[in-house]
PDB file of C-alpha atoms in Angstrom:
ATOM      1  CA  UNK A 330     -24.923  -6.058  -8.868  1.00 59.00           C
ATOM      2  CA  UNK A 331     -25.290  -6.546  -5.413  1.00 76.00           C
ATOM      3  CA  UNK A 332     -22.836  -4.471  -2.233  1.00 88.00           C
ATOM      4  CA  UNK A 333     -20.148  -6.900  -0.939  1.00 95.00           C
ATOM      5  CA  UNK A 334     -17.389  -6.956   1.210  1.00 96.00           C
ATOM      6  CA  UNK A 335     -13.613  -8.319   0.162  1.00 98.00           C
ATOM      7  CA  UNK A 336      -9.990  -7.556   1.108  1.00 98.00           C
ATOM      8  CA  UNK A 337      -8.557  -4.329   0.977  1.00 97.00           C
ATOM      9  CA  UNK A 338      -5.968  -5.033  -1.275  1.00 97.00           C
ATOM     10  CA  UNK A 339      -3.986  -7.738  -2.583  1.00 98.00           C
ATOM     11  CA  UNK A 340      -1.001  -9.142   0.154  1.00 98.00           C
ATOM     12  CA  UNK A 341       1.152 -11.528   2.271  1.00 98.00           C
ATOM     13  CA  UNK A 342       1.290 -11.969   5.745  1.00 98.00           C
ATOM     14  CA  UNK A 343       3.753 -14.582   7.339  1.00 98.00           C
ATOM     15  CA  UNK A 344       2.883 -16.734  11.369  1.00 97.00           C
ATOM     16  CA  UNK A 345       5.765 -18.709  12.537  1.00 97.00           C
ATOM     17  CA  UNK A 346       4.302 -21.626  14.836  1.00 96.00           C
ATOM     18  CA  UNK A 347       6.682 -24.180  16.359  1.00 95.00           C
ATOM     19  CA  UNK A 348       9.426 -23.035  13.736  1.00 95.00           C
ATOM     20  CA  UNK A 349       7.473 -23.861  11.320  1.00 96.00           C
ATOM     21  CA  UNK A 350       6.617 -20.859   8.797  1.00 97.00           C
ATOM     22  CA  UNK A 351       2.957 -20.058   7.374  1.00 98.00           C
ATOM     23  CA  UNK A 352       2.889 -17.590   4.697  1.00 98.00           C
ATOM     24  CA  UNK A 353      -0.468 -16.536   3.167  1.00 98.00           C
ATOM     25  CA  UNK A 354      -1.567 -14.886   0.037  1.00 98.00           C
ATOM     26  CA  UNK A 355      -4.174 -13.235  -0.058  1.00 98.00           C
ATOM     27  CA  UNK A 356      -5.401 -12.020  -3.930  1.00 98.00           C
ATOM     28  CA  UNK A 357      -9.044 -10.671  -4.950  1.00 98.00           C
ATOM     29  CA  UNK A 358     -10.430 -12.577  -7.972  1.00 98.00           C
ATOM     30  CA  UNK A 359     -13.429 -12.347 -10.327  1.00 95.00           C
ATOM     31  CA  UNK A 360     -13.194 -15.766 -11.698  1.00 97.00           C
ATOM     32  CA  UNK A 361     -12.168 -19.426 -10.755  1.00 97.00           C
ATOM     33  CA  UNK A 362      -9.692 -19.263 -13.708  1.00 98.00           C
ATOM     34  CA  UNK A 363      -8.322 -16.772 -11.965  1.00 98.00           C
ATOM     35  CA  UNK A 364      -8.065 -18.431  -8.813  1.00 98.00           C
ATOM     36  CA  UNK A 365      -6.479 -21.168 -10.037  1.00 98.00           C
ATOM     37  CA  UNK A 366      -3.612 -19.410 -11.930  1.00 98.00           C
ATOM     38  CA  UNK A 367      -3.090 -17.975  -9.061  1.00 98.00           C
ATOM     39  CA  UNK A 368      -2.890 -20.959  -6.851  1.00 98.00           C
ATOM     40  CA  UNK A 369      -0.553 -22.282  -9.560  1.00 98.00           C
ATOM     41  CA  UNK A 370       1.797 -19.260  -9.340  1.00 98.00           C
ATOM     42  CA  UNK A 371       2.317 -19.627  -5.668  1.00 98.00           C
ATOM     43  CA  UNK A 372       3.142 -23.008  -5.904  1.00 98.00           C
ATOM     44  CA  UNK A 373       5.483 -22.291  -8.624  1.00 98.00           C
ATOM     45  CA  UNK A 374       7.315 -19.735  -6.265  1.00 98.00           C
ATOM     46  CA  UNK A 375       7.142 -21.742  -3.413  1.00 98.00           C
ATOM     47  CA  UNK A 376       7.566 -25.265  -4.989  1.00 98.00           C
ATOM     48  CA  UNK A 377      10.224 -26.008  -2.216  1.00 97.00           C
ATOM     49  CA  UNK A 378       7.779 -25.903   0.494  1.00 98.00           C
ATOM     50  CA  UNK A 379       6.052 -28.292   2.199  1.00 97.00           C
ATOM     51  CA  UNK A 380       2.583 -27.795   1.700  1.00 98.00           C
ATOM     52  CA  UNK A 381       1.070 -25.372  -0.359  1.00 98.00           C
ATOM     53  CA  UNK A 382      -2.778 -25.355   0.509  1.00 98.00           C
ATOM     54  CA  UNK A 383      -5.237 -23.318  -0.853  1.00 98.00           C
ATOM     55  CA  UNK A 384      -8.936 -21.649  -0.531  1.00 98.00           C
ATOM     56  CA  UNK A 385     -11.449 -19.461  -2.336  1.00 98.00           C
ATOM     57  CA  UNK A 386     -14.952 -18.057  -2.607  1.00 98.00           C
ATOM     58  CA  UNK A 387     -16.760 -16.529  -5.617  1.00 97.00           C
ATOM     59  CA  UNK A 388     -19.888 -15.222  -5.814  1.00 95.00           C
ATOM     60  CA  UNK A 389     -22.218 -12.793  -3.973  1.00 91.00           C
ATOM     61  CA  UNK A 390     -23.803 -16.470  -2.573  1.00 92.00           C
ATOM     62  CA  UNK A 391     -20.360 -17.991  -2.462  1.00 95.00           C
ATOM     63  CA  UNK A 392     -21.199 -20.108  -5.565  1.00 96.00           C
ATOM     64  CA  UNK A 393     -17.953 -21.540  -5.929  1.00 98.00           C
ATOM     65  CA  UNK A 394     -16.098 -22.404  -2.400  1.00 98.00           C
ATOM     66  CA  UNK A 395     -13.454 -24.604  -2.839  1.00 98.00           C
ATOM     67  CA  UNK A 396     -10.328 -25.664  -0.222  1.00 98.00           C
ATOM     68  CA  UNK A 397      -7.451 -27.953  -1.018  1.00 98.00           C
ATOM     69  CA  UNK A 398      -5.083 -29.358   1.519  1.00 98.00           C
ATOM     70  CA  UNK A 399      -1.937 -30.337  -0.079  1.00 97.00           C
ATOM     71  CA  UNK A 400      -1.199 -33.359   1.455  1.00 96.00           C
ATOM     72  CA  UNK A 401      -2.050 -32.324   5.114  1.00 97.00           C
ATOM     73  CA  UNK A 402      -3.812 -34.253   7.068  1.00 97.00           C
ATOM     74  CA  UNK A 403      -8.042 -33.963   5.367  1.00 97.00           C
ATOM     75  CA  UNK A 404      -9.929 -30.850   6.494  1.00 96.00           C
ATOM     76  CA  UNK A 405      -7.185 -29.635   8.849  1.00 98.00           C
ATOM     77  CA  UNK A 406      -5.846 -26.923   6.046  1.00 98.00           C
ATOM     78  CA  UNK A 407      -7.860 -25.829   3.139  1.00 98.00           C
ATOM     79  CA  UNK A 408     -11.499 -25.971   4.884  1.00 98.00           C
ATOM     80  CA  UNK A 409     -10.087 -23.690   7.843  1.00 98.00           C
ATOM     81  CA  UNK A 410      -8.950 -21.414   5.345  1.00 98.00           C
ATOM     82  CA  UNK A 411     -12.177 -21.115   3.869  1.00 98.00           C
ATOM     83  CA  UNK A 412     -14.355 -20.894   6.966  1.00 98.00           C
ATOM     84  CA  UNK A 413     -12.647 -18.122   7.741  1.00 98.00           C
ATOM     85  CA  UNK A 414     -13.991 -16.432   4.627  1.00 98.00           C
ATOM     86  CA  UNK A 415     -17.298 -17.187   4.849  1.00 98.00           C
ATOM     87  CA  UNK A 416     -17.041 -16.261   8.853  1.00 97.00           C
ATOM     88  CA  UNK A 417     -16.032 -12.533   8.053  1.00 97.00           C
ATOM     89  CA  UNK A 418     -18.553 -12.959   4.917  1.00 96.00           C
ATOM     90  CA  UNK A 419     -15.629 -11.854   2.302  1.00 97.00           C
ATOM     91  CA  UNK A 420     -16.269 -12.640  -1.050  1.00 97.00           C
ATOM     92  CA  UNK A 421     -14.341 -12.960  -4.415  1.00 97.00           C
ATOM     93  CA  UNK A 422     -10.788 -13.636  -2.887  1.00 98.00           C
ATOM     94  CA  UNK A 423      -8.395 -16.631  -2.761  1.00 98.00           C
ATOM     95  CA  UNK A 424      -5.953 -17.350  -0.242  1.00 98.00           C
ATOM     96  CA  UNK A 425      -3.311 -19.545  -0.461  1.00 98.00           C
ATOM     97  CA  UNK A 426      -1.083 -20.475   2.902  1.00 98.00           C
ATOM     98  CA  UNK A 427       2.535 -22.004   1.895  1.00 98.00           C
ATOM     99  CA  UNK A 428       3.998 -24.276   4.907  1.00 98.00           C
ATOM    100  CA  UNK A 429       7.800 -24.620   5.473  1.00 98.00           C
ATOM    101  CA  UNK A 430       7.703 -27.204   8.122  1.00 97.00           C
ATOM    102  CA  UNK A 431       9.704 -26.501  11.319  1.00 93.00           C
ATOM    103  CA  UNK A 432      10.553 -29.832  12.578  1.00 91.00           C
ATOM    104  CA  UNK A 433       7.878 -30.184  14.688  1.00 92.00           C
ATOM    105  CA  UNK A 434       4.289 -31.953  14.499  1.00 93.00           C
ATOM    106  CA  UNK A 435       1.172 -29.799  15.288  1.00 95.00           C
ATOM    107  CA  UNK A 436      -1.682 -32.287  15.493  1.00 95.00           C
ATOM    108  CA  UNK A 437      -4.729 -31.886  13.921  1.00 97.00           C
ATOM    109  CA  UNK A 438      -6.065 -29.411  16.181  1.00 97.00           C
ATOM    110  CA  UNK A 439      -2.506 -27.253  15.438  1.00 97.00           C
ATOM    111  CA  UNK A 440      -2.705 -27.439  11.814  1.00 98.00           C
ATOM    112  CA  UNK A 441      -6.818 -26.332  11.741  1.00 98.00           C
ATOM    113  CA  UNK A 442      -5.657 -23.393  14.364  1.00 98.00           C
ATOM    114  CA  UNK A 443      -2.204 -22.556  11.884  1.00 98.00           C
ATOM    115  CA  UNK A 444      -4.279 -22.140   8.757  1.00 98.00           C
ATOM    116  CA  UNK A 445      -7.100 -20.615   9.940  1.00 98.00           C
ATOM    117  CA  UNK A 446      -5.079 -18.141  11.981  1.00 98.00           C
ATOM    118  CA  UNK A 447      -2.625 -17.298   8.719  1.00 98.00           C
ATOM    119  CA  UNK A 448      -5.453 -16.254   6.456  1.00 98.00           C
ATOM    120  CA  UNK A 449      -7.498 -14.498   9.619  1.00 98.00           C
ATOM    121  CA  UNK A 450      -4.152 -12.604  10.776  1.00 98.00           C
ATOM    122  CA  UNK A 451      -3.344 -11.846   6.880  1.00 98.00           C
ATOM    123  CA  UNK A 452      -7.145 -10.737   6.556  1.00 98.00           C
ATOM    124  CA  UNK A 453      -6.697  -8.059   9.522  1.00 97.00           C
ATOM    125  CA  UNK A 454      -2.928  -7.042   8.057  1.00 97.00           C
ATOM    126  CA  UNK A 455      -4.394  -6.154   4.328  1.00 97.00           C
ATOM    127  CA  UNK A 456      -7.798  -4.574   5.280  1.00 97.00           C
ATOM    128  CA  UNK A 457     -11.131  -4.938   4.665  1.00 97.00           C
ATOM    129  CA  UNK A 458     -14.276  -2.716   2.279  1.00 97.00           C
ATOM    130  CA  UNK A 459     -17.530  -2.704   1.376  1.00 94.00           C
ATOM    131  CA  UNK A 460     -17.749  -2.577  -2.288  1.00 93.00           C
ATOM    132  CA  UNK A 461     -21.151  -0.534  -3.295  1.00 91.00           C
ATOM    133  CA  UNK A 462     -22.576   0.263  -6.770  1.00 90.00           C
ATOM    134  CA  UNK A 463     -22.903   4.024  -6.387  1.00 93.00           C
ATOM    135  CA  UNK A 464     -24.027   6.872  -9.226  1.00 95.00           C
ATOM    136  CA  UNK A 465     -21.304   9.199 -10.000  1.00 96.00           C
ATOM    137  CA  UNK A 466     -23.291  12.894 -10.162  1.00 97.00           C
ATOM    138  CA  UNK A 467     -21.504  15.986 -10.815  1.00 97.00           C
ATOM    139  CA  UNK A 468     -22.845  18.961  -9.862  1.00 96.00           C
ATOM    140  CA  UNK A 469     -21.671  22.723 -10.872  1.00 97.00           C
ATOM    141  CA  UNK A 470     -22.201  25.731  -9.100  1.00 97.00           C
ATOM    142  CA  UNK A 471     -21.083  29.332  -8.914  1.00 96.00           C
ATOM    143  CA  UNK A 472     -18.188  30.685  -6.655  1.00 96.00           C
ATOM    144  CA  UNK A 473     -20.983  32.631  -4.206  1.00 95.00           C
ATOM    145  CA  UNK A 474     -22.859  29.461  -3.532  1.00 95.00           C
ATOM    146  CA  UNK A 475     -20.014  27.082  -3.424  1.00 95.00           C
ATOM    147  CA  UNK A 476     -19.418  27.574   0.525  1.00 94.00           C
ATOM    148  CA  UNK A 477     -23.058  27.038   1.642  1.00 95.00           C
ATOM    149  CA  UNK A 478     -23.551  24.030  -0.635  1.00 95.00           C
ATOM    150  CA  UNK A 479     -20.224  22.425   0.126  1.00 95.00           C
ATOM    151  CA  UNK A 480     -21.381  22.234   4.124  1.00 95.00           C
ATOM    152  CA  UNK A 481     -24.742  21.388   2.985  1.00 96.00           C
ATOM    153  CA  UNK A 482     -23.549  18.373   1.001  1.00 96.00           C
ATOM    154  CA  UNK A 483     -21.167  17.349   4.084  1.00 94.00           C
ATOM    155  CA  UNK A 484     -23.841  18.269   6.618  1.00 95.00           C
ATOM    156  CA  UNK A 485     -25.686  15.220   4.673  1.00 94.00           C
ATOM    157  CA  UNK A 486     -23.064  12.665   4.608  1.00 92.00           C
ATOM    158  CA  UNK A 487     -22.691  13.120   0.730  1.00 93.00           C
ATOM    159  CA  UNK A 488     -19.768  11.911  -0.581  1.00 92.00           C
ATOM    160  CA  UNK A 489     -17.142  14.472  -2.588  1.00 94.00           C
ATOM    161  CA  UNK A 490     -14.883  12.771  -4.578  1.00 92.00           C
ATOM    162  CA  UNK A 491     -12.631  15.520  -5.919  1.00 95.00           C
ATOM    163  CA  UNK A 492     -13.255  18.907  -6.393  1.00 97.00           C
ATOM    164  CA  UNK A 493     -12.951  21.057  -9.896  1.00 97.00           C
ATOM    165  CA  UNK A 494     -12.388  25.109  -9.492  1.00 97.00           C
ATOM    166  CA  UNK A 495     -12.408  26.419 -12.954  1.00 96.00           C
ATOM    167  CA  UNK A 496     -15.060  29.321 -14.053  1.00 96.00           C
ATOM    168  CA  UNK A 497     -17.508  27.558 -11.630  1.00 96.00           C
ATOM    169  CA  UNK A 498     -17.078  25.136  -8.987  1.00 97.00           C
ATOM    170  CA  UNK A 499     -18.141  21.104  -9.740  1.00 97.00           C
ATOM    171  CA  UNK A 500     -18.504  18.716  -7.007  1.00 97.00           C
ATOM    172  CA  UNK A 501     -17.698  15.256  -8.302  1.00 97.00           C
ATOM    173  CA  UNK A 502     -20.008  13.371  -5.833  1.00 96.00           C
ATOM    174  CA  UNK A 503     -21.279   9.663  -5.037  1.00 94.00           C
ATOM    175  CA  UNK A 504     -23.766   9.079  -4.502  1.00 94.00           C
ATOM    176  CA  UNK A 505     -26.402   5.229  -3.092  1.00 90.00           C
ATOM    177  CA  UNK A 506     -28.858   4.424  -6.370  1.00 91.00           C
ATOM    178  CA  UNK A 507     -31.635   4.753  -4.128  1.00 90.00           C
ATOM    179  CA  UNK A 508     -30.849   8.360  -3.264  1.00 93.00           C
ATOM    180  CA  UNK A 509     -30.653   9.581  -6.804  1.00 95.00           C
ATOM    181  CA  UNK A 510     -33.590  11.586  -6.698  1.00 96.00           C
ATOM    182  CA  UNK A 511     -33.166  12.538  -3.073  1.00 96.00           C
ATOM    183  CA  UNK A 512     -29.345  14.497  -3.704  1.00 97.00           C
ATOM    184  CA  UNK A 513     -31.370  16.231  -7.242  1.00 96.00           C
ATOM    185  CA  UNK A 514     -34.158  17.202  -4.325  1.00 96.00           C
ATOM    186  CA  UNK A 515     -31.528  18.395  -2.025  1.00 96.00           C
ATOM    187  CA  UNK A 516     -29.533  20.224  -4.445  1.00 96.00           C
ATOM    188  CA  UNK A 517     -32.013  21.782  -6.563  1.00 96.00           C
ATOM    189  CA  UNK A 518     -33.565  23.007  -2.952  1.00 95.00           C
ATOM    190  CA  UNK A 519     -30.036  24.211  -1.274  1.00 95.00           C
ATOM    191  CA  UNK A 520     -29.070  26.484  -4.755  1.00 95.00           C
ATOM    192  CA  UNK A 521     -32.780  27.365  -5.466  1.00 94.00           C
ATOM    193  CA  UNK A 522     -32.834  25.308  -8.668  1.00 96.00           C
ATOM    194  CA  UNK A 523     -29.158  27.415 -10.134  1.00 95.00           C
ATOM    195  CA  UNK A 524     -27.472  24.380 -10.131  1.00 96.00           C
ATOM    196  CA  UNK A 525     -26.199  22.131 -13.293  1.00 96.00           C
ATOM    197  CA  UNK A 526     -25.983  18.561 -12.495  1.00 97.00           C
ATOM    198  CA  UNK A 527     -24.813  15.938 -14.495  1.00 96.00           C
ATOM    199  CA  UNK A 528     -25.666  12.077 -13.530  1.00 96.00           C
ATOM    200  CA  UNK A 529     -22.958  10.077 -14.836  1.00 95.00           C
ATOM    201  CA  UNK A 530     -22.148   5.832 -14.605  1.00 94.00           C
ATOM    202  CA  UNK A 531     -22.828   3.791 -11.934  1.00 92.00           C
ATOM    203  CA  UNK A 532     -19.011   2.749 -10.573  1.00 91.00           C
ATOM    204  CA  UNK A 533     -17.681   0.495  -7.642  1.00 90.00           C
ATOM    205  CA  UNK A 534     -16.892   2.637  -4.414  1.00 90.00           C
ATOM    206  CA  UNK A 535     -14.869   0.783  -1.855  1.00 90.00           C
ATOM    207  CA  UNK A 536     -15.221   2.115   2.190  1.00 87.00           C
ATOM    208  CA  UNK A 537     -13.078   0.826   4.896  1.00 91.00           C
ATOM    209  CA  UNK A 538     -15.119  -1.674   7.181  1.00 92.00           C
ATOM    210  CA  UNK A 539     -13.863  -1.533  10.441  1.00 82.00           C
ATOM    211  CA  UNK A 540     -14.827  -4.767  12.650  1.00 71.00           C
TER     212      UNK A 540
END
């Protein structure tokens, strides 16, 4: 499992160029099955529109890429979408742009610039995170040492994911694989070795990537 960066979350964002409306959907997928049904339930939804075009990328290589254009003009829809993609270096995400035309022609140029700009505006409206395997560790501690270890651990840039005050005090942390036996180093050393820790699974942690 390798650290990658997708959308945020799952969402539509509409452009209106020259009266004509662009509506993307944006979705996070683990599989081209996935994609596809996807695709297919769009089209189902919007199955009055004029164009429904559509792109996706899977894999931590982008394996799979794929754009189709829906009967725009070749390369002017579906391969803008996807650059866009691979540009911002998302992975594991379909988008798929729905067209009700406005009345008016946009050239080739127009229609590269509309669906490129639909999925990059949509990409900026739902967000963006790194996804990183991390190790979840618990670590317990008494009521006395729970101040000075809870500024040590944030002094560090550890990340506390919640917080449990029962008898003692447990820090749910998470915590990089590669710093595993650093945070054991650094907690062992901060409660002179009083400390119960627990290393738990490894678990997807999303951060906000702010470009």
């Amino acid at each position: 499992m390798e650290n990658y960066r997708t959308i945020q979350e799952n969402g539509i964002h509409e452009i209106e160029i020259k009266k004509s409306r662009f509506i993307c959907h944006l979705k996070r997928v683990e599989s081209e099955e996935e994609a596809l049904a996807f695709i297919d339930e769009v089209k189902k939804e919007h199955w009055k529109a004029t164009h429904n075009c559509s792109a996706y990328t899977l894999g931590m290589n982008d394996e799979i890429q794929r754009a189709h254009d829906d009967g725009e003009p070749s390369g002017t829809a579906g391969v803008p979408m996807l650059e866009i993609f691979l540009k911002r270096d998302l992975k594991n995400v379909v988008a798929v742009v729905t067209r009700y035309f406005g009345g008016k022609k946009l050239g080739a140029g127009g229609l590269i610039r509309a669906y490129g700009g639909a999925v990059n505006e949509a990409v900026n409206a739902v967000g963006i995170v790194e996804r990183q395997v991390q190790l979840l560790i618990d670590m317990t501690v008494s009521y006395a040492q729970s101040g000075s270890v809870e500024n040590s651990l944030r002094e560090a840039n550890y990340a506390i994911q919640d917080i449990t005050y029962a008898e003692h005090i447990t820090y749910h942390c998470v915590v990089p694989i590669e710093d595993e036996e650093k945070f054991i180093e650094d907690i062992t050393n901060w409660t002179s070795a009083e400390a119960e820790i627990e290393v738990g699974k490894q678990a997807w942690i999303e951060s906000p990537v702010t470009e």
